[in-house]
Tab-separated table of C-alpha atoms in Angstrom:
chain	number	residue	atom	x	y	z
A	923	MET	CA	-12.730	10.356	7.994
A	924	GLY	CA	-10.060	7.876	7.918
A	925	THR	CA	-8.890	4.750	9.616
A	926	SER	CA	-5.446	3.487	8.762
A	927	GLU	CA	-2.358	4.858	9.058
A	928	PHE	CA	-2.568	6.519	5.372
A	929	ALA	CA	-4.772	8.933	7.138
A	930	ILE	CA	-2.915	10.448	10.094
A	931	PRO	CA	-0.612	12.662	8.295
A	932	ALA	CA	-3.495	14.447	6.934
A	933	LEU	CA	-5.481	14.790	10.483
A	934	LYS	CA	-2.167	15.949	12.160
A	935	GLU	CA	-1.348	18.989	9.139
A	936	LEU	CA	-5.358	19.611	9.843
A	937	ILE	CA	-4.441	19.939	13.651
A	938	ALA	CA	-1.613	21.475	13.538
A	939	HIS	CA	-2.889	24.226	11.200
A	940	HIS	CA	-5.833	25.132	13.588
A	941	PHE	CA	-8.631	23.930	11.274
A	942	GLU	CA	-11.661	23.167	13.352
A	943	ILE	CA	-12.540	19.553	13.180
A	944	ILE	CA	-15.881	18.970	14.490
A	945	ALA	CA	-15.612	15.022	14.485
A	946	VAL	CA	-13.572	11.963	13.487
A	947	VAL	CA	-15.292	9.278	11.862
A	948	THR	CA	-13.267	5.636	11.771
A	949	GLN	CA	-14.541	2.457	11.537
A	950	PRO	CA	-15.403	0.469	14.445
A	951	ASP	CA	-12.687	-1.544	16.969
A	952	ARG	CA	-11.721	-4.398	15.751
A	953	PRO	CA	-9.898	-7.823	17.143
A	954	SER	CA	-6.246	-7.992	16.619
A	955	GLY	CA	-3.090	-9.894	17.048
A	956	ARG	CA	-2.943	-13.736	18.653
A	957	GLY	CA	-4.913	-12.493	21.305
A	958	LYS	CA	-7.982	-11.083	19.233
A	959	LYS	CA	-8.000	-8.070	21.374
A	960	LEU	CA	-10.054	-5.524	20.332
A	961	THR	CA	-8.023	-2.700	18.871
A	962	PRO	CA	-9.049	1.027	18.174
A	963	PRO	CA	-7.856	1.979	14.166
A	964	PRO	CA	-4.940	3.976	14.003
A	965	VAL	CA	-7.109	7.278	13.122
A	966	LYS	CA	-8.642	7.108	16.507
A	967	GLN	CA	-5.909	6.683	18.551
A	968	ILE	CA	-4.505	10.054	17.193
A	969	ALA	CA	-8.245	11.592	17.542
A	970	THR	CA	-8.374	10.526	21.056
A	971	GLU	CA	-4.845	11.835	21.903
A	972	TYR	CA	-6.174	15.219	20.811
A	973	HIS	CA	-9.281	15.269	22.701
A	974	LEU	CA	-11.556	15.092	19.388
A	975	LYS	CA	-15.069	13.594	19.200
A	976	VAL	CA	-14.945	10.232	17.298
A	977	PHE	CA	-17.751	8.219	15.733
A	978	GLN	CA	-17.262	4.776	14.592
A	979	PRO	CA	-20.564	3.554	12.629
A	980	GLU	CA	-20.538	0.391	11.221
A	981	LYS	CA	-22.271	1.104	8.299
A	982	VAL	CA	-21.695	5.229	7.116
A	983	ARG	CA	-24.691	4.907	4.948
A	984	ALA	CA	-27.297	3.950	8.170
A	985	PRO	CA	-30.110	6.923	8.360
A	986	GLU	CA	-29.468	7.447	11.904
A	987	PHE	CA	-25.628	8.111	11.464
A	988	VAL	CA	-26.635	10.867	8.035
A	989	ARG	CA	-29.112	12.418	10.586
A	990	THR	CA	-25.904	12.461	13.053
A	991	LEU	CA	-23.655	14.042	10.317
A	992	LYS	CA	-26.653	16.376	9.328
A	993	GLN	CA	-26.550	17.722	12.438
A	994	LEU	CA	-22.778	18.063	12.908
A	995	ALA	CA	-23.125	20.426	9.945
A	996	PRO	CA	-19.735	20.626	8.269
A	997	ASP	CA	-18.628	22.897	5.389
A	998	VAL	CA	-16.283	20.362	4.303
A	999	ILE	CA	-15.531	16.304	4.580
A	1000	ILE	CA	-12.233	14.772	4.338
A	1001	VAL	CA	-12.190	11.593	3.412
A	1002	ALA	CA	-8.586	9.529	3.520
A	1003	ALA	CA	-8.548	5.328	3.579
A	1004	PHE	CA	-11.932	5.284	5.570
A	1005	GLY	CA	-12.871	2.130	3.860
A	1006	GLN	CA	-16.599	2.705	3.259
A	1007	LEU	CA	-18.169	3.977	0.404
A	1008	LEU	CA	-20.106	7.152	0.778
A	1009	PRO	CA	-23.606	7.245	-0.115
A	1010	GLN	CA	-25.184	10.471	-2.013
A	1011	THR	CA	-26.656	11.477	1.388
A	1012	VAL	CA	-23.756	11.949	2.863
A	1013	LEU	CA	-22.046	13.461	-0.373
A	1014	ASP	CA	-25.132	15.942	-0.184
A	1015	ILE	CA	-24.062	17.122	3.036
A	1016	PRO	CA	-21.180	19.691	3.389
A	1017	PRO	CA	-21.379	22.618	0.988
A	1018	CYS	CA	-17.807	22.909	-0.166
A	1019	GLY	CA	-17.959	19.171	-0.929
A	1020	VAL	CA	-16.486	15.674	0.098
A	1021	ILE	CA	-12.364	15.716	-0.632
A	1022	ASN	CA	-10.951	12.692	-0.962
A	1023	LEU	CA	-6.809	11.967	-0.782
A	1024	HIS	CA	-5.930	8.937	-3.271
A	1025	PRO	CA	-2.489	7.464	-3.658
A	1026	SER	CA	-2.608	7.673	-7.300
A	1027	LEU	CA	-2.213	9.759	-10.158
A	1028	LEU	CA	-6.007	9.365	-11.354
A	1029	PRO	CA	-7.445	8.085	-13.268
A	1030	LYS	CA	-4.902	5.430	-13.469
A	1031	TYR	CA	-5.347	2.661	-10.446
A	1032	ARG	CA	-8.536	3.776	-9.382
A	1033	GLY	CA	-9.284	1.231	-6.283
A	1034	ALA	CA	-8.081	-0.168	-2.873
A	1035	ALA	CA	-4.499	-1.133	-3.637
A	1036	PRO	CA	-3.242	1.696	-5.552
A	1037	ILE	CA	0.319	1.657	-4.338
A	1038	GLN	CA	0.633	-1.647	-4.664
A	1039	TRP	CA	-0.349	-2.163	-8.271
A	1040	ALA	CA	1.795	0.749	-9.222
A	1041	LEU	CA	4.710	-1.148	-7.732
A	1042	ILE	CA	3.495	-4.502	-9.160
A	1043	ASN	CA	2.803	-3.093	-12.591
A	1044	GLY	CA	6.963	-1.356	-12.622
A	1045	GLU	CA	5.289	1.752	-12.981
A	1046	LYS	CA	7.729	4.650	-13.395
A	1047	GLU	CA	6.093	7.418	-11.456
A	1048	THR	CA	3.046	7.708	-8.802
A	1049	GLY	CA	1.403	10.413	-6.882
A	1050	VAL	CA	-1.695	11.864	-4.909
A	1051	THR	CA	-4.862	13.213	-6.152
A	1052	LEU	CA	-7.374	15.044	-3.996
A	1053	MET	CA	-10.485	14.663	-5.407
A	1054	LEU	CA	-14.209	15.882	-5.054
A	1055	LEU	CA	-15.835	12.400	-4.266
A	1056	ASP	CA	-18.783	11.259	-6.081
A	1057	ALA	CA	-21.057	8.340	-5.716
A	1058	GLY	CA	-18.108	5.889	-7.713
A	1059	GLU	CA	-15.338	4.386	-6.785
A	1060	ASP	CA	-12.792	7.219	-7.269
A	1061	THR	CA	-14.506	8.558	-10.217
A	1062	GLY	CA	-14.923	12.540	-9.072
A	1063	ALA	CA	-13.459	15.657	-10.336
A	1064	ILE	CA	-9.766	16.308	-9.763
A	1065	ILE	CA	-8.675	19.282	-7.484
A	1066	CYS	CA	-4.989	18.945	-8.214
A	1067	ARG	CA	-2.255	16.282	-8.222
A	1068	GLU	CA	1.237	16.034	-7.082
A	1069	GLN	CA	3.773	12.907	-8.754
A	1070	ILE	CA	7.003	11.791	-7.569
A	1071	PRO	CA	9.213	8.991	-9.364
A	1072	ILE	CA	9.132	5.426	-8.249
A	1073	GLU	CA	12.629	4.158	-7.262
A	1074	LEU	CA	14.347	0.970	-7.228
A	1075	GLU	CA	14.423	0.699	-3.718
A	1076	ASP	CA	10.782	1.863	-3.129
A	1077	THR	CA	8.155	-0.558	-1.620
A	1078	ALA	CA	4.437	-0.405	-0.878
A	1079	GLU	CA	5.042	0.494	2.656
A	1080	LYS	CA	7.687	3.479	1.830
A	1081	LEU	CA	5.600	4.989	-0.597
A	1082	HIS	CA	2.320	4.648	1.515
A	1083	HIS	CA	4.689	7.151	4.304
A	1084	GLU	CA	5.678	9.429	1.328
A	1085	LEU	CA	2.358	9.674	-0.284
A	1086	ALA	CA	0.521	10.562	3.093
A	1087	ILE	CA	2.772	13.588	3.843
A	1088	ILE	CA	2.356	14.665	0.236
A	1089	GLY	CA	-1.188	14.328	0.547
A	1090	ALA	CA	-1.868	16.001	3.642
A	1091	ARG	CA	0.386	19.110	2.772
A	1092	LEU	CA	-1.583	19.233	-0.556
A	1093	LEU	CA	-4.840	19.010	1.931
A	1094	VAL	CA	-3.987	22.200	3.659
A	1095	LYS	CA	-2.896	24.139	0.769
A	1096	VAL	CA	-6.256	23.430	-1.083
A	1097	LEU	CA	-8.299	24.210	2.265
A	1098	GLY	CA	-6.668	27.189	2.771
A	1099	ASN	CA	-7.875	28.712	-0.632
A	1100	LEU	CA	-11.118	27.306	-0.345
A	1101	PRO	CA	-13.899	29.744	-1.434
A	1102	HIS	CA	-16.504	30.262	1.632
A	1103	GLY	CA	-19.286	28.002	0.986
A	1104	GLN	CA	-18.664	26.606	-2.439
A	1105	PRO	CA	-16.592	23.512	-3.203
A	1106	PRO	CA	-13.216	23.714	-4.846
A	1107	VAL	CA	-12.737	24.117	-8.456
A	1108	ALA	CA	-12.407	20.631	-10.107
A	1109	THR	CA	-11.670	18.930	-13.601
A	1110	ALA	CA	-13.139	15.771	-14.401
A	1111	GLN	CA	-11.577	12.964	-15.066
A	1112	ASN	CA	-11.046	11.396	-18.378
A	1113	HIS	CA	-12.683	7.934	-17.698
A	1114	ALA	CA	-11.252	6.129	-20.800
A	1115	GLU	CA	-7.924	6.147	-19.060
A	1116	ALA	CA	-9.241	4.877	-16.043
A	1117	THR	CA	-7.305	1.746	-14.473
A	1118	HIS	CA	-8.269	-0.430	-11.260
A	1119	ALA	CA	-6.388	-1.225	-8.551
A	1120	PRO	CA	-8.536	-3.822	-6.581
A	1121	ARG	CA	-7.972	-4.894	-3.180
A	1122	LEU	CA	-4.743	-7.259	-2.734
A	1123	THR	CA	-5.792	-11.221	-2.246
A	1124	LYS	CA	-2.790	-13.820	-0.977
A	1125	THR	CA	-2.551	-15.439	-3.962
A	1126	VAL	CA	-1.497	-12.515	-5.543
A	1127	GLY	CA	2.232	-12.777	-3.577
A	1128	HIS	CA	3.146	-16.474	-5.115
A	1129	ILE	CA	6.006	-16.297	-7.139
A	1130	ASN	CA	6.370	-17.721	-10.534
A	1131	TRP	CA	10.088	-18.374	-11.210
A	1132	ASN	CA	9.058	-18.435	-14.834
A	1133	GLU	CA	8.562	-14.434	-15.210
A	1134	PRO	CA	11.543	-12.207	-15.743
A	1135	ALA	CA	13.700	-11.245	-12.691
A	1136	THR	CA	12.310	-7.512	-12.837
A	1137	THR	CA	8.482	-8.847	-12.558
A	1138	ILE	CA	9.352	-10.731	-9.684
A	1139	HIS	CA	11.608	-7.948	-8.183
A	1140	ASN	CA	8.104	-5.504	-8.538
A	1141	LEU	CA	6.183	-8.313	-6.889
A	1142	ILE	CA	8.321	-8.512	-4.063
A	1143	ARG	CA	8.391	-4.868	-3.582
A	1144	GLY	CA	4.522	-4.274	-4.433
A	1145	THR	CA	3.375	-6.832	-1.653
A	1146	THR	CA	5.351	-5.671	0.944
A	1147	GLY	CA	3.633	-5.769	4.516
A	1148	TRP	CA	0.333	-7.828	3.168
A	1149	PRO	CA	0.319	-10.488	1.606
A	1150	GLY	CA	4.157	-10.509	1.138
A	1151	ALA	CA	5.890	-12.580	-1.861
A	1152	TYR	CA	6.069	-16.020	-1.335
A	1153	SER	CA	7.450	-19.205	-2.795
A	1154	PHE	CA	7.960	-22.787	-1.407
A	1155	PHE	CA	11.041	-25.038	-0.530
A	1156	ARG	CA	12.220	-28.059	0.594
A	1157	GLU	CA	8.773	-30.359	0.750
A	1158	GLY	CA	6.530	-27.190	0.564
A	1159	THR	CA	7.983	-24.909	3.624
A	1160	LEU	CA	6.613	-21.313	3.117
A	1161	LEU	CA	9.211	-18.795	2.100
A	1162	LYS	CA	8.644	-15.209	1.784
A	1163	ILE	CA	10.885	-12.952	0.015
A	1164	ILE	CA	11.399	-9.812	1.382
A	1165	GLN	CA	14.068	-8.070	-0.279
A	1166	ALA	CA	15.946	-8.995	-3.321
A	1167	LEU	CA	17.592	-7.361	-6.523
A	1168	PRO	CA	17.007	-8.286	-10.257
A	1169	HIS	CA	20.243	-9.065	-12.660
A	1170	GLU	CA	19.017	-9.152	-16.146
A	1171	ASP	CA	22.019	-11.827	-17.330
A	1172	THR	CA	23.738	-14.327	-15.050
A	1173	HIS	CA	27.263	-13.078	-15.340
A	1174	GLU	CA	27.349	-12.394	-11.265
A	1175	VAL	CA	27.576	-16.298	-10.789
A	1176	LYS	CA	30.519	-17.961	-12.467
A	1177	GLN	CA	29.162	-21.503	-11.593
A	1178	LYS	CA	27.196	-23.414	-14.513
A	1179	ILE	CA	24.496	-25.631	-13.017
A	1180	PRO	CA	23.157	-28.354	-15.342
A	1181	ASN	CA	19.369	-27.888	-16.723
A	1182	GLU	CA	19.018	-24.456	-15.479
A	1183	LEU	CA	15.644	-24.349	-15.250
A	1184	PRO	CA	13.615	-21.396	-13.423
A	1185	GLY	CA	13.558	-21.434	-10.005
A	1186	THR	CA	17.172	-23.204	-10.076
A	1187	ILE	CA	19.231	-21.971	-7.007
A	1188	LYS	CA	22.630	-20.684	-7.600
A	1189	ILE	CA	24.833	-20.284	-3.764
A	1190	THR	CA	27.933	-18.260	-4.450
A	1191	SER	CA	31.433	-18.387	-2.679
A	1192	GLU	CA	30.213	-15.560	-0.669
A	1193	ARG	CA	27.014	-17.681	0.391
A	1194	GLN	CA	24.678	-15.075	-1.413
A	1195	MET	CA	22.082	-17.069	-3.185
A	1196	PHE	CA	20.668	-16.262	-6.624
A	1197	VAL	CA	17.481	-17.780	-8.220
A	1198	VAL	CA	17.103	-18.319	-11.922
A	1199	THR	CA	13.852	-16.665	-13.507
A	1200	GLY	CA	12.416	-16.639	-16.757
A	1201	LYS	CA	14.562	-13.788	-17.620
A	1202	GLY	CA	17.732	-13.290	-15.536
A	1203	GLU	CA	18.001	-13.952	-11.862
A	1204	LEU	CA	16.874	-12.842	-8.937
A	1205	GLN	CA	19.382	-11.937	-6.072
A	1206	LEU	CA	17.663	-12.959	-2.583
A	1207	LEU	CA	18.525	-10.436	0.050
A	1208	GLN	CA	16.121	-11.392	3.151
A	1209	VAL	CA	13.955	-14.120	3.595
A	1210	GLN	CA	11.285	-15.172	6.263
A	1211	PRO	CA	10.481	-19.119	6.481
A	1212	ALA	CA	7.583	-20.562	7.993
A	1213	THR	CA	6.903	-19.651	11.465
A	1214	LYS	CA	10.694	-18.189	11.579
A	1215	LYS	CA	11.822	-14.434	11.862
A	1216	VAL	CA	13.155	-12.099	8.941
A	1217	MET	CA	16.447	-13.947	7.948
A	1218	GLU	CA	19.396	-11.978	6.214
A	1219	ILE	CA	20.048	-14.405	3.269
A	1220	TYR	CA	24.013	-15.165	4.648
A	1221	ASP	CA	22.417	-16.554	7.625
A	1222	PHE	CA	19.417	-18.471	5.909
A	1223	VAL	CA	21.997	-20.198	3.763
A	1224	ASN	CA	24.256	-21.261	6.283
A	1225	GLY	CA	21.394	-22.180	8.612
A	1226	TYR	CA	19.543	-24.527	6.177
A	1227	GLN	CA	22.563	-25.500	4.280
A	1228	ILE	CA	21.299	-24.444	0.650
A	1229	LYS	CA	22.931	-25.843	-1.987
A	1230	SER	CA	23.275	-24.921	-5.496
A	1231	GLY	CA	20.801	-27.013	-7.883
A	1232	GLU	CA	18.209	-26.922	-5.741
A	1233	SER	CA	14.974	-25.253	-6.820
A	1234	LEU	CA	12.137	-23.444	-6.114
A	1235	PRO	CA	9.132	-24.483	-7.751
A	1236	THR	CA	7.528	-22.320	-10.614
């Protein structure tokens, strides 16, 4: 059971290691793009390529679909970025349990956006947890975990790809050692240590220049893809910040500007662009003005004739 790109490495690993996949369950096709063309989920595209049986229930808890699952009689169900909560009637079907791939070090960051919130909150490490799914939201017993450091250049999209591959490898290892007719050994989570990672909204990406440069940098990294980190400039034009670097002090720019409030722009002689923050400065490297393509900062500064002393609203 999976829908998004995150689930693809797991499906491909199961295929490569010759596990018997009796069915793939994914979300229904949805309208996508400017033309709102009906588009299959990424997992369906892979499943179709390998001639696997595909089910796309609008609601997995619907009684008729639960009956279908019972007839399929799977030994184990794998869940990765599926997008629907499974009812107890589904969890009770496979004798070896329902194994979920979750891209965080549970019990931290339960919820829909664990990778994004780990970056936004400035975590130094993240990872993948395999757990036995229960009726709660990512509250099931832990089978195994693998952690990796979060590097300065990591973004939500980059970690999404890396953690999907790690999770797929762990899954194959767990399934290879699965007791016959029984779920894998798992340890209950410490619920007192749990934190939540709710689905992102567009307003999460709105930059407050009163925040420190490192905090804003983490927001930019954590919202790559969607919703993106953004500010406004010149009469309210939306400006997405695609890539940036934090600087804890202001020694990179010699030029002094009166009343350097957060949001104040500084342009160097090399056409680099810095923005004053609540603590330090943020060097913008790539931006995207509304309706335009992503631009390197040199082209943005020249094309829009950005001047030192202009400001981005806080």
